[in-house]
PDB file of C-alpha atoms and ligand atoms in Angstrom:
ATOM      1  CA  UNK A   1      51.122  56.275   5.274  1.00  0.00           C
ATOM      2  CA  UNK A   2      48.471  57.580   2.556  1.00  0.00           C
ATOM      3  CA  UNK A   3      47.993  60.983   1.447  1.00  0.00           C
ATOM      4  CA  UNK A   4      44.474  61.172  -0.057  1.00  0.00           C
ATOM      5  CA  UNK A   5      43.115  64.092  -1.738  1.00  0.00           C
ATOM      6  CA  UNK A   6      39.907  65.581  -1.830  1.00  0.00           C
ATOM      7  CA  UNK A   7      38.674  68.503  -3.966  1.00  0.00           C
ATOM      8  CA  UNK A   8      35.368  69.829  -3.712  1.00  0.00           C
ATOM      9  CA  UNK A   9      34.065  71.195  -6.914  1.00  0.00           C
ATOM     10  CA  UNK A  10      30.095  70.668  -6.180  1.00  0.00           C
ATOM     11  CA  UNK A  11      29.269  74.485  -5.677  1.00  0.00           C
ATOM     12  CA  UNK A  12      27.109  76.462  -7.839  1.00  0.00           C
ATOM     13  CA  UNK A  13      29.500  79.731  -8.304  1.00  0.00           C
ATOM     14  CA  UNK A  14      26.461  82.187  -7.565  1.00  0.00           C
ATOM     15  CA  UNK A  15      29.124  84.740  -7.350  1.00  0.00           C
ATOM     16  CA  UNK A  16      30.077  84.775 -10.453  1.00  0.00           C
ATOM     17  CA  UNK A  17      27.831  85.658 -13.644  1.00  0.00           C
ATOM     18  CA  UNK A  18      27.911  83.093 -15.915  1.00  0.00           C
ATOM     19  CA  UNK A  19      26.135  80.002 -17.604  1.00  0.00           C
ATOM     20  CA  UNK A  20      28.132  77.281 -15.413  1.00  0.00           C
ATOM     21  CA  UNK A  21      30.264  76.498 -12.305  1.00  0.00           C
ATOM     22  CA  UNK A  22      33.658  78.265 -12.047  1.00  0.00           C
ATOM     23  CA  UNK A  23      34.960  75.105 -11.511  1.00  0.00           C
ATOM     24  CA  UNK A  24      34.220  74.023 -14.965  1.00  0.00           C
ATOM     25  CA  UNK A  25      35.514  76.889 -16.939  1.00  0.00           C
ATOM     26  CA  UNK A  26      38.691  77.076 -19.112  1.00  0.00           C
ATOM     27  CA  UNK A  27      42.166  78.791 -17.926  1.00  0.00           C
ATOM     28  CA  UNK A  28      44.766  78.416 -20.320  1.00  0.00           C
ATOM     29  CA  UNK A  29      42.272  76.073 -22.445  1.00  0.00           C
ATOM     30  CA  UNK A  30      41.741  73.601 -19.601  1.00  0.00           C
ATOM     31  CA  UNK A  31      38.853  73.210 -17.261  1.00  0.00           C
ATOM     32  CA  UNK A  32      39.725  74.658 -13.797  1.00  0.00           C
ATOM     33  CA  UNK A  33      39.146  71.671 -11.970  1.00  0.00           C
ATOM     34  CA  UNK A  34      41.617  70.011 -14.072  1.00  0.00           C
ATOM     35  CA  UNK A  35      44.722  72.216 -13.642  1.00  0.00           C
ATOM     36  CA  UNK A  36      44.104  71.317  -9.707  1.00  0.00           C
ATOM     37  CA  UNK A  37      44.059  67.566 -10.382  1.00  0.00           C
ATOM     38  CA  UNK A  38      47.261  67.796 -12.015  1.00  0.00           C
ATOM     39  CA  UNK A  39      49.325  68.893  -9.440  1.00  0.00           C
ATOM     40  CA  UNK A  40      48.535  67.012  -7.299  1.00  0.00           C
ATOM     41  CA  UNK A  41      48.945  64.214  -9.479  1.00  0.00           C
ATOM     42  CA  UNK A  42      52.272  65.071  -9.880  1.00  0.00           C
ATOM     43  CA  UNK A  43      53.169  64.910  -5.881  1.00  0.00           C
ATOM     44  CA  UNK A  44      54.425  61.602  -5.562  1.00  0.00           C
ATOM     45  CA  UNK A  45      53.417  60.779  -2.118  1.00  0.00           C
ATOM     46  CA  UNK A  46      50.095  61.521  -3.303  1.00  0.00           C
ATOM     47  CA  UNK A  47      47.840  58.102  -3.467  1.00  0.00           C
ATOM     48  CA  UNK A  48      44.104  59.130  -4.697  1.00  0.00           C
ATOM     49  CA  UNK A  49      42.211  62.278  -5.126  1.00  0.00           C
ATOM     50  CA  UNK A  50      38.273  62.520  -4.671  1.00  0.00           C
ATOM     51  CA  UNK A  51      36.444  64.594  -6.525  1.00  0.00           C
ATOM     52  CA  UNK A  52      32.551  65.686  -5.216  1.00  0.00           C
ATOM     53  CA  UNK A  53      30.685  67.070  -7.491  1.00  0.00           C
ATOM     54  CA  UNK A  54      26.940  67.601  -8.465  1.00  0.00           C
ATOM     55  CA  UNK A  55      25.081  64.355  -9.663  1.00  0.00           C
ATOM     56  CA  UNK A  56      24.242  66.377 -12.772  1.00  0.00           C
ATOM     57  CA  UNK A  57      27.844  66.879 -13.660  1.00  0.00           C
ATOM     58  CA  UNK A  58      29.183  63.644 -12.645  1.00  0.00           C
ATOM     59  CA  UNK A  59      29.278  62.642 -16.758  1.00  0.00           C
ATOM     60  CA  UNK A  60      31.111  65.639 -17.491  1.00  0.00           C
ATOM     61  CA  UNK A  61      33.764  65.172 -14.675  1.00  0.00           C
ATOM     62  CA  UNK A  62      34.310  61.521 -15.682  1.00  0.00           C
ATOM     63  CA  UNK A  63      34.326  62.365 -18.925  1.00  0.00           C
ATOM     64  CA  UNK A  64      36.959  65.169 -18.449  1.00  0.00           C
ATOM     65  CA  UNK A  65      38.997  62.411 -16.189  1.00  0.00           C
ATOM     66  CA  UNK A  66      39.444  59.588 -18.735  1.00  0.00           C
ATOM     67  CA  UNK A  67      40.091  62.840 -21.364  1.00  0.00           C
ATOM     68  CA  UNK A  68      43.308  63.863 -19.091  1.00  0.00           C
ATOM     69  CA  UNK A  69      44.446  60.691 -18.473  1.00  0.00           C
ATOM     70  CA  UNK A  70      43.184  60.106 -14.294  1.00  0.00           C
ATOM     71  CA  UNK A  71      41.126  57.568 -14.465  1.00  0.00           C
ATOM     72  CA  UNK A  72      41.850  55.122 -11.841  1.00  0.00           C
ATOM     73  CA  UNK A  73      43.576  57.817 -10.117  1.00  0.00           C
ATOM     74  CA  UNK A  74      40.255  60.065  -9.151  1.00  0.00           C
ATOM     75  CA  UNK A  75      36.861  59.084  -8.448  1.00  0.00           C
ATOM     76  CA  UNK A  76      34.019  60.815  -8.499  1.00  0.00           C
ATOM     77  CA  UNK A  77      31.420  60.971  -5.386  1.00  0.00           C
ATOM     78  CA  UNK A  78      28.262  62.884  -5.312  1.00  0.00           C
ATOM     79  CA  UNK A  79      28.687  66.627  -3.573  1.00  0.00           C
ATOM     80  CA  UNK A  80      26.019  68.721  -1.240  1.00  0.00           C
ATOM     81  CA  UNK A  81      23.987  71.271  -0.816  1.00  0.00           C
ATOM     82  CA  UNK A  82      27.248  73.012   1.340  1.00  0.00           C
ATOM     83  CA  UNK A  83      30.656  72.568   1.055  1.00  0.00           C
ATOM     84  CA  UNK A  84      30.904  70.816   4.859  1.00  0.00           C
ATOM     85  CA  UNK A  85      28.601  68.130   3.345  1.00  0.00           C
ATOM     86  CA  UNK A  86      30.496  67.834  -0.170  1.00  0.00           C
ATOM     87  CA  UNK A  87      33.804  67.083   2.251  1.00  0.00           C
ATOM     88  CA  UNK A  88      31.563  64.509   4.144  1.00  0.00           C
ATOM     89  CA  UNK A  89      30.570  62.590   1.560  1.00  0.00           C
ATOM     90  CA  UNK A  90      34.306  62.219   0.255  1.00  0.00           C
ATOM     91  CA  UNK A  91      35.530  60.938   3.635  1.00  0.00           C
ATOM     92  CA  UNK A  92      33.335  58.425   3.814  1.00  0.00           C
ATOM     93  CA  UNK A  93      34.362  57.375   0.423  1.00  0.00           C
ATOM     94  CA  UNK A  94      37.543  57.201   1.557  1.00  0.00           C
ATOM     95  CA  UNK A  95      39.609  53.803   2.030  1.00  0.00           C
ATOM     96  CA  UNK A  96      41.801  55.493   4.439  1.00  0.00           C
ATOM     97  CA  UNK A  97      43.501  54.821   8.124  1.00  0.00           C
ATOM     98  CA  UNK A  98      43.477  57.071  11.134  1.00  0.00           C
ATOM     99  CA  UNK A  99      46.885  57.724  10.513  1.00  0.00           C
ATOM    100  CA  UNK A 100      46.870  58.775   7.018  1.00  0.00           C
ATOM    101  CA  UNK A 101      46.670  62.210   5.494  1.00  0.00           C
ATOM    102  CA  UNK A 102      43.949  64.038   3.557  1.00  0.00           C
ATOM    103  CA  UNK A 103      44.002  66.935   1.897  1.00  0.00           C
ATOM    104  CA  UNK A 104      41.071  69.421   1.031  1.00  0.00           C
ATOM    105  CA  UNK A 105      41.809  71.765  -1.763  1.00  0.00           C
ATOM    106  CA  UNK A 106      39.080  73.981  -3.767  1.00  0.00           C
ATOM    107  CA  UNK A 107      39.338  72.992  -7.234  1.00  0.00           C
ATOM    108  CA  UNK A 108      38.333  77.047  -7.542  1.00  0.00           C
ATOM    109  CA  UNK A 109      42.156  77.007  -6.533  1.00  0.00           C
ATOM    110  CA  UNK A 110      44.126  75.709  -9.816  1.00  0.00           C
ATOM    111  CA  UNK A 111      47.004  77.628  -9.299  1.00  0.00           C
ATOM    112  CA  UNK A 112      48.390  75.530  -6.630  1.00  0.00           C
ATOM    113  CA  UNK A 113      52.092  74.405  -6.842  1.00  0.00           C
ATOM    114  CA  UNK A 114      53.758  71.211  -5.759  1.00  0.00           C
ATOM    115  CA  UNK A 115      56.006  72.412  -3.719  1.00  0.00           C
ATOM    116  CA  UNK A 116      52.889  74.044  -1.368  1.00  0.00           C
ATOM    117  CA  UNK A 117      51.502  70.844  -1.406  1.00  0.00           C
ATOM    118  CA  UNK A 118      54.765  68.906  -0.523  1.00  0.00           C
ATOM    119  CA  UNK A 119      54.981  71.797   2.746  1.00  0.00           C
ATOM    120  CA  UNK A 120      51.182  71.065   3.699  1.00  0.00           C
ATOM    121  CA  UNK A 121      51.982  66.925   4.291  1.00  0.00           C
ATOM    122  CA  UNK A 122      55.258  67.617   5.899  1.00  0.00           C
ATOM    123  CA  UNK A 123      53.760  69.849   8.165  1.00  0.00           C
ATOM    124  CA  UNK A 124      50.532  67.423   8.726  1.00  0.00           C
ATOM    125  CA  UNK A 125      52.861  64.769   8.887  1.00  0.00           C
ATOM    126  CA  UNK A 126      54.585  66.742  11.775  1.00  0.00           C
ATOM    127  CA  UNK A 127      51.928  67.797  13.454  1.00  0.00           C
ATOM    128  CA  UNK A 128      48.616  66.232  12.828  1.00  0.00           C
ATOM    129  CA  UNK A 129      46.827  69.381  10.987  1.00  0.00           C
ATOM    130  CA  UNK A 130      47.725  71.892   8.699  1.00  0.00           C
ATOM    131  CA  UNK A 131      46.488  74.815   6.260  1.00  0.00           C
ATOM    132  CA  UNK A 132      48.196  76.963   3.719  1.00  0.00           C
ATOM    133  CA  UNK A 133      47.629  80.984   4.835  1.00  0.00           C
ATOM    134  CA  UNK A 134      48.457  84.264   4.067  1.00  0.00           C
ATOM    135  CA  UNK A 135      49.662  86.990   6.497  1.00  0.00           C
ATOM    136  CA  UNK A 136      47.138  89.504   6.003  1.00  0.00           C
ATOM    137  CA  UNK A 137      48.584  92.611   3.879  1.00  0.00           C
ATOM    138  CA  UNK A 138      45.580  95.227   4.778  1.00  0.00           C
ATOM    139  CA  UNK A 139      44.166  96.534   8.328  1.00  0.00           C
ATOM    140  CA  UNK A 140      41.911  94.446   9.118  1.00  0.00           C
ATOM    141  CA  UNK A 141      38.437  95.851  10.819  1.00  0.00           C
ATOM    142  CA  UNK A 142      35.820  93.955  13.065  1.00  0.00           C
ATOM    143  CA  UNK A 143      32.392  95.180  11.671  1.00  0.00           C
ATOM    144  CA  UNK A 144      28.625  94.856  13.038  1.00  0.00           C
ATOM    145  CA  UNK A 145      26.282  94.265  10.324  1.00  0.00           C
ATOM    146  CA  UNK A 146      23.659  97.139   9.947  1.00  0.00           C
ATOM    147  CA  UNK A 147      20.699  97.838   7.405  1.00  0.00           C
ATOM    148  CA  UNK A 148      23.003 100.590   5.446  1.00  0.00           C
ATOM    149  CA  UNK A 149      26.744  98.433   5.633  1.00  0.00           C
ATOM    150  CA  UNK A 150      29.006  98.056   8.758  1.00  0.00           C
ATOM    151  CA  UNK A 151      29.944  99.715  10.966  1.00  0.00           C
ATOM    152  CA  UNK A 152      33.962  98.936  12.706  1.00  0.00           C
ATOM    153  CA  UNK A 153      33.957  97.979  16.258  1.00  0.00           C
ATOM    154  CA  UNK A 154      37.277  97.187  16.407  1.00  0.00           C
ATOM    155  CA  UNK A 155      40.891  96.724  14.634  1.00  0.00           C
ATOM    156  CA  UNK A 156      42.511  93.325  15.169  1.00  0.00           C
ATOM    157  CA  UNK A 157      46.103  93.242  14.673  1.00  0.00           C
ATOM    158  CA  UNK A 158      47.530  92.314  11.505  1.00  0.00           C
ATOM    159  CA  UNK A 159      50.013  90.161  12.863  1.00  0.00           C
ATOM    160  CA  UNK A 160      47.307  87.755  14.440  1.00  0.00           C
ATOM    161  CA  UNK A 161      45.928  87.371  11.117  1.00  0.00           C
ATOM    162  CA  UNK A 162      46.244  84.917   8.451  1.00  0.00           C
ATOM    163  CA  UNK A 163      43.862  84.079   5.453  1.00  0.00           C
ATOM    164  CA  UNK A 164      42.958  80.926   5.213  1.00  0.00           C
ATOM    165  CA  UNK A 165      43.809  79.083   1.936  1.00  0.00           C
ATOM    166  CA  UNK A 166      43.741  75.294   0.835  1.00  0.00           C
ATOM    167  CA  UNK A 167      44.852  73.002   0.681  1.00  0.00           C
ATOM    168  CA  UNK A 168      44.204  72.083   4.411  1.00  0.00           C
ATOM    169  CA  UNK A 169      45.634  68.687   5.566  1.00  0.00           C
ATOM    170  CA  UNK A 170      44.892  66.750   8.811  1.00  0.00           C
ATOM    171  CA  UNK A 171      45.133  63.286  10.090  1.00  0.00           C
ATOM    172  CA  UNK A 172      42.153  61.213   8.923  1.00  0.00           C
ATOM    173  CA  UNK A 173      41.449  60.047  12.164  1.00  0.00           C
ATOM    174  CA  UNK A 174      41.511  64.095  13.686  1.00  0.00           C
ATOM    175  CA  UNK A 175      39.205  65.195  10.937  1.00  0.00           C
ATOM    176  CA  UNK A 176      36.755  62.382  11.055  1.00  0.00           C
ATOM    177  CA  UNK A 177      36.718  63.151  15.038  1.00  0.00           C
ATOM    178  CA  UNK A 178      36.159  67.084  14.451  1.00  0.00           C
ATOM    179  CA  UNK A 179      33.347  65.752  11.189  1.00  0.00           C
ATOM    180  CA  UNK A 180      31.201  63.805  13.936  1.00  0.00           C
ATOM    181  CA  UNK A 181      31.386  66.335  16.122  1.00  0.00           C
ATOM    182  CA  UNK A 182      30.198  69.379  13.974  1.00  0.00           C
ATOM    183  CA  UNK A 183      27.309  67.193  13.054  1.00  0.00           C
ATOM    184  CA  UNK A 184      26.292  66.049  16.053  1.00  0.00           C
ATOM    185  CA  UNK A 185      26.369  70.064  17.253  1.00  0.00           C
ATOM    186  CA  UNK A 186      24.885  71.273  14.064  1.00  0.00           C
ATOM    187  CA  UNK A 187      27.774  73.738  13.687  1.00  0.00           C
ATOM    188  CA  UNK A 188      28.787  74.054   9.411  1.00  0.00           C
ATOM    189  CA  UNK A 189      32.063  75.900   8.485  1.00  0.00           C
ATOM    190  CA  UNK A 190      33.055  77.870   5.903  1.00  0.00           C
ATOM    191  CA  UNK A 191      36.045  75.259   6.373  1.00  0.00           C
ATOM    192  CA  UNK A 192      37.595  72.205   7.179  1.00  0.00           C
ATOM    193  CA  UNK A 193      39.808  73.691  10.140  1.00  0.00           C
ATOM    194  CA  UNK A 194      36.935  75.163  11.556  1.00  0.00           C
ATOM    195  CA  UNK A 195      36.278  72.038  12.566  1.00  0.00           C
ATOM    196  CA  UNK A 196      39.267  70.887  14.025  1.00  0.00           C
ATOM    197  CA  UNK A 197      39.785  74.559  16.271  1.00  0.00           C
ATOM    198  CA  UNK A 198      35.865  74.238  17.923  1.00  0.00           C
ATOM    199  CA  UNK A 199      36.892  70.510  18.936  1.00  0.00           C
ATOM    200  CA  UNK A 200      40.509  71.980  20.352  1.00  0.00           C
ATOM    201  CA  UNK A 201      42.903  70.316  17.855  1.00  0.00           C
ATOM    202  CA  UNK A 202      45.596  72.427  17.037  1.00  0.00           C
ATOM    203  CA  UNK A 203      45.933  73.298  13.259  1.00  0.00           C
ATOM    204  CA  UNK A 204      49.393  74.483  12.389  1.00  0.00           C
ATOM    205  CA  UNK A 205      49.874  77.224   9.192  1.00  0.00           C
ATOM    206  CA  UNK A 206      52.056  76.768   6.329  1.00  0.00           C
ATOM    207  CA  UNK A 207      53.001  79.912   4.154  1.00  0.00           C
ATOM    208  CA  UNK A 208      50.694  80.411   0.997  1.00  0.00           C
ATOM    209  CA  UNK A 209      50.776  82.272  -2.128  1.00  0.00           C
ATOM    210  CA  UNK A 210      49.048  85.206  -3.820  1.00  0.00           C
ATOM    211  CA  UNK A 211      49.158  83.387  -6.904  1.00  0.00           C
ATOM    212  CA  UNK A 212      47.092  80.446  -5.107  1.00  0.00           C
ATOM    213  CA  UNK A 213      43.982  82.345  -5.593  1.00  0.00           C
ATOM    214  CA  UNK A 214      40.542  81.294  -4.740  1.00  0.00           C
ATOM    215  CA  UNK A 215      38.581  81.789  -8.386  1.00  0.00           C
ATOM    216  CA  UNK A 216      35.399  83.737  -6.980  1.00  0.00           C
ATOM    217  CA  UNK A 217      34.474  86.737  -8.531  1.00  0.00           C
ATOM    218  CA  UNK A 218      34.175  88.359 -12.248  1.00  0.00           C
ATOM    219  CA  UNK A 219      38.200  89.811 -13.108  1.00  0.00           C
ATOM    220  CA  UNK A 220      39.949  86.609 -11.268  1.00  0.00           C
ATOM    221  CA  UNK A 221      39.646  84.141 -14.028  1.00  0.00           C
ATOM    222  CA  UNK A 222      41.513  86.705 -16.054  1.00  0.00           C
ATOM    223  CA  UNK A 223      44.239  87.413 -13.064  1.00  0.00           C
ATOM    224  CA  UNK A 224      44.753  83.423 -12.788  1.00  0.00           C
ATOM    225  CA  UNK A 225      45.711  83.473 -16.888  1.00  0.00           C
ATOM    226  CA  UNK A 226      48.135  86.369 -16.047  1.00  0.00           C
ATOM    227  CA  UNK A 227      49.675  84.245 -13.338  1.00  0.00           C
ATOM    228  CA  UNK A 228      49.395  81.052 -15.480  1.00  0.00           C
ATOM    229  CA  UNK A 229      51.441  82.454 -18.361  1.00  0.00           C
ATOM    230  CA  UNK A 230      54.392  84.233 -16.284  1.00  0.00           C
ATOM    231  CA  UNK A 231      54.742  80.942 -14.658  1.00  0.00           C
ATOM    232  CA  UNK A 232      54.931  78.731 -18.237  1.00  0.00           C
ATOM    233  CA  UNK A 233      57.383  81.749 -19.074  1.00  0.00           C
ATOM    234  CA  UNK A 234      59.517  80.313 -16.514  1.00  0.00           C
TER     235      UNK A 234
HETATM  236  O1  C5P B 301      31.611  78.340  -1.917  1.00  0.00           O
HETATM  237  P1  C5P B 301      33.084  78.353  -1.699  1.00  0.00           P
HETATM  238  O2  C5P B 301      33.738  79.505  -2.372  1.00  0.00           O
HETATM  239  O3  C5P B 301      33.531  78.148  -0.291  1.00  0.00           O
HETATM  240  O4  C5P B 301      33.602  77.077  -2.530  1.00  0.00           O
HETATM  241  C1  C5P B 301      34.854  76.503  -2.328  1.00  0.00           C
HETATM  242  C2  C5P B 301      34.881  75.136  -2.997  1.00  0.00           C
HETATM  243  O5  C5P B 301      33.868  74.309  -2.418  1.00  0.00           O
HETATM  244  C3  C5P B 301      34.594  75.196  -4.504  1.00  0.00           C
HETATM  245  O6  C5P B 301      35.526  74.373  -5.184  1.00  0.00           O
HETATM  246  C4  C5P B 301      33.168  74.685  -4.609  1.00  0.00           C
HETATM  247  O7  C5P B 301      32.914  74.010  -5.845  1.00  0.00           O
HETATM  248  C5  C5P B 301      33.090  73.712  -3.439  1.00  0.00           C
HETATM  249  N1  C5P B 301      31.698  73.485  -2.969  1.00  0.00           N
HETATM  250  C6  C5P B 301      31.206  72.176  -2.914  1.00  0.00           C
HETATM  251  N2  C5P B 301      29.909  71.949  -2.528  1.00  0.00           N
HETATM  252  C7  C5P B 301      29.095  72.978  -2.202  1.00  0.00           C
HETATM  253  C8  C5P B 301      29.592  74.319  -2.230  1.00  0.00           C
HETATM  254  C9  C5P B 301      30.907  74.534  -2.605  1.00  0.00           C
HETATM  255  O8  C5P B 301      31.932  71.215  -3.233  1.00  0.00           O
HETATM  256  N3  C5P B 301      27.849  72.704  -1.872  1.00  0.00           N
END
């Protein structure tokens, strides 16, 4: 059995202010994407990661690759216009059997740890599909959209909420299945499980991590080099 990686890093970070891609910014001196490639470089049962990214930055990315010592480890396929069809691309890249395991990860997420990743394919392993989550800390409100906000329609139990992380890790085969099927229905997710729940294929959780933080918005970059140092501390 393969484990294959894929990281999407093609996105255009319009919600954060700034002259280029989150993914391509420096924590702790290194680019983002590149703190993500490590660890999961460093899982052994890892085989190959894929990296999609925007033709425009493919240079830079290969160039950043070779510079951290992954070449022949990572390649580099072109992204899309959304995530869904960044993912696509990379599976079809992919030299992989029904039966072996990929993994999506943001490479907004650097702050994964191995031993996350190690959980995610057991679990996959186990069960065919898996994503890290978080139990949700605050109430959590339905809301209708309206011209001046929201307003709540209802209060869903905390306990039957999770928020999704990555990485999320399913059976080749199962994710190809729940790929064809979104496209032939038109249906695009935010992400990959998405997929796998509207064509009825279970997706098991495995616990998460505040630190694993999604690198969206202006004050995180600086929360992820808090995190980064307490854990070279240790
Ligand atoms: O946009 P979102 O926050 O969901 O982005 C999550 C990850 O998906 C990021 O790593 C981003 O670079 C990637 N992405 C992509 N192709 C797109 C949009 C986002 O690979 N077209």
């Amino acid at each position: 059995m393969q484990v294959f990686v894929i990281l999407p890093a093609a996105g255009l970070g319009t919600r954060m202010a700034g002259p280029q891609p989150k993914q391509f910014l420096a924590l702790g001196g290194i680019p983002i994407l590149i703190h993500s490639l490590r660890t999961f470089a460093a899982v052994p049962r890892v085989t190959s990661m894929y990296v999609a990214v925007r033709k425009q930055e493919t240079e830079r990315v290969e160039s950043q690759i070779s510079e951290f010592g992954f070449a022949g480890r990572v390649h580099v396929v072109e992204g899309g216009e959304k995530r869904q069809e960044s993912v696509a691309n990379a599976l079809s890249a992919l030299p992989a059997q029904p039966d072996d395991i990929v993994l999506v990860h943001d490479a907004v997420r650097p702050l994964i740890d191995a031993a996350t990743i190690e959980r995610t394919i057991d679990a996959v392993a186990e069960t065919g599909a898996a994503i890290v989550g978080m139990p949700a800390v605050d109430t959590i409100k339905q809301v209708e959209r309206t011209a001046h906000g929201a307003l709540v329609t209802a209060t869903i139990p905390r306990e039957f909420v999770v928020q999704a992380q990555t990485p999320q890790g399913f059976r080749f085969g199962l994710l190809q299945r729940a790929f064809a099927e979104a496209t032939a229905d038109g249906f695009v997710g935010t992400d990959e499980a998405s997929l796998l729940e509207r064509a009825g294929i279970p997706v098991a959780v495995v616990h998460g991590s505040q630190v694993n933080l999604k690198i969206t918005q202006a004050g995180d970059l600086e929360l992820a080099e808090f995190y980064l140092q307490q854990r070279n501390r240790h």
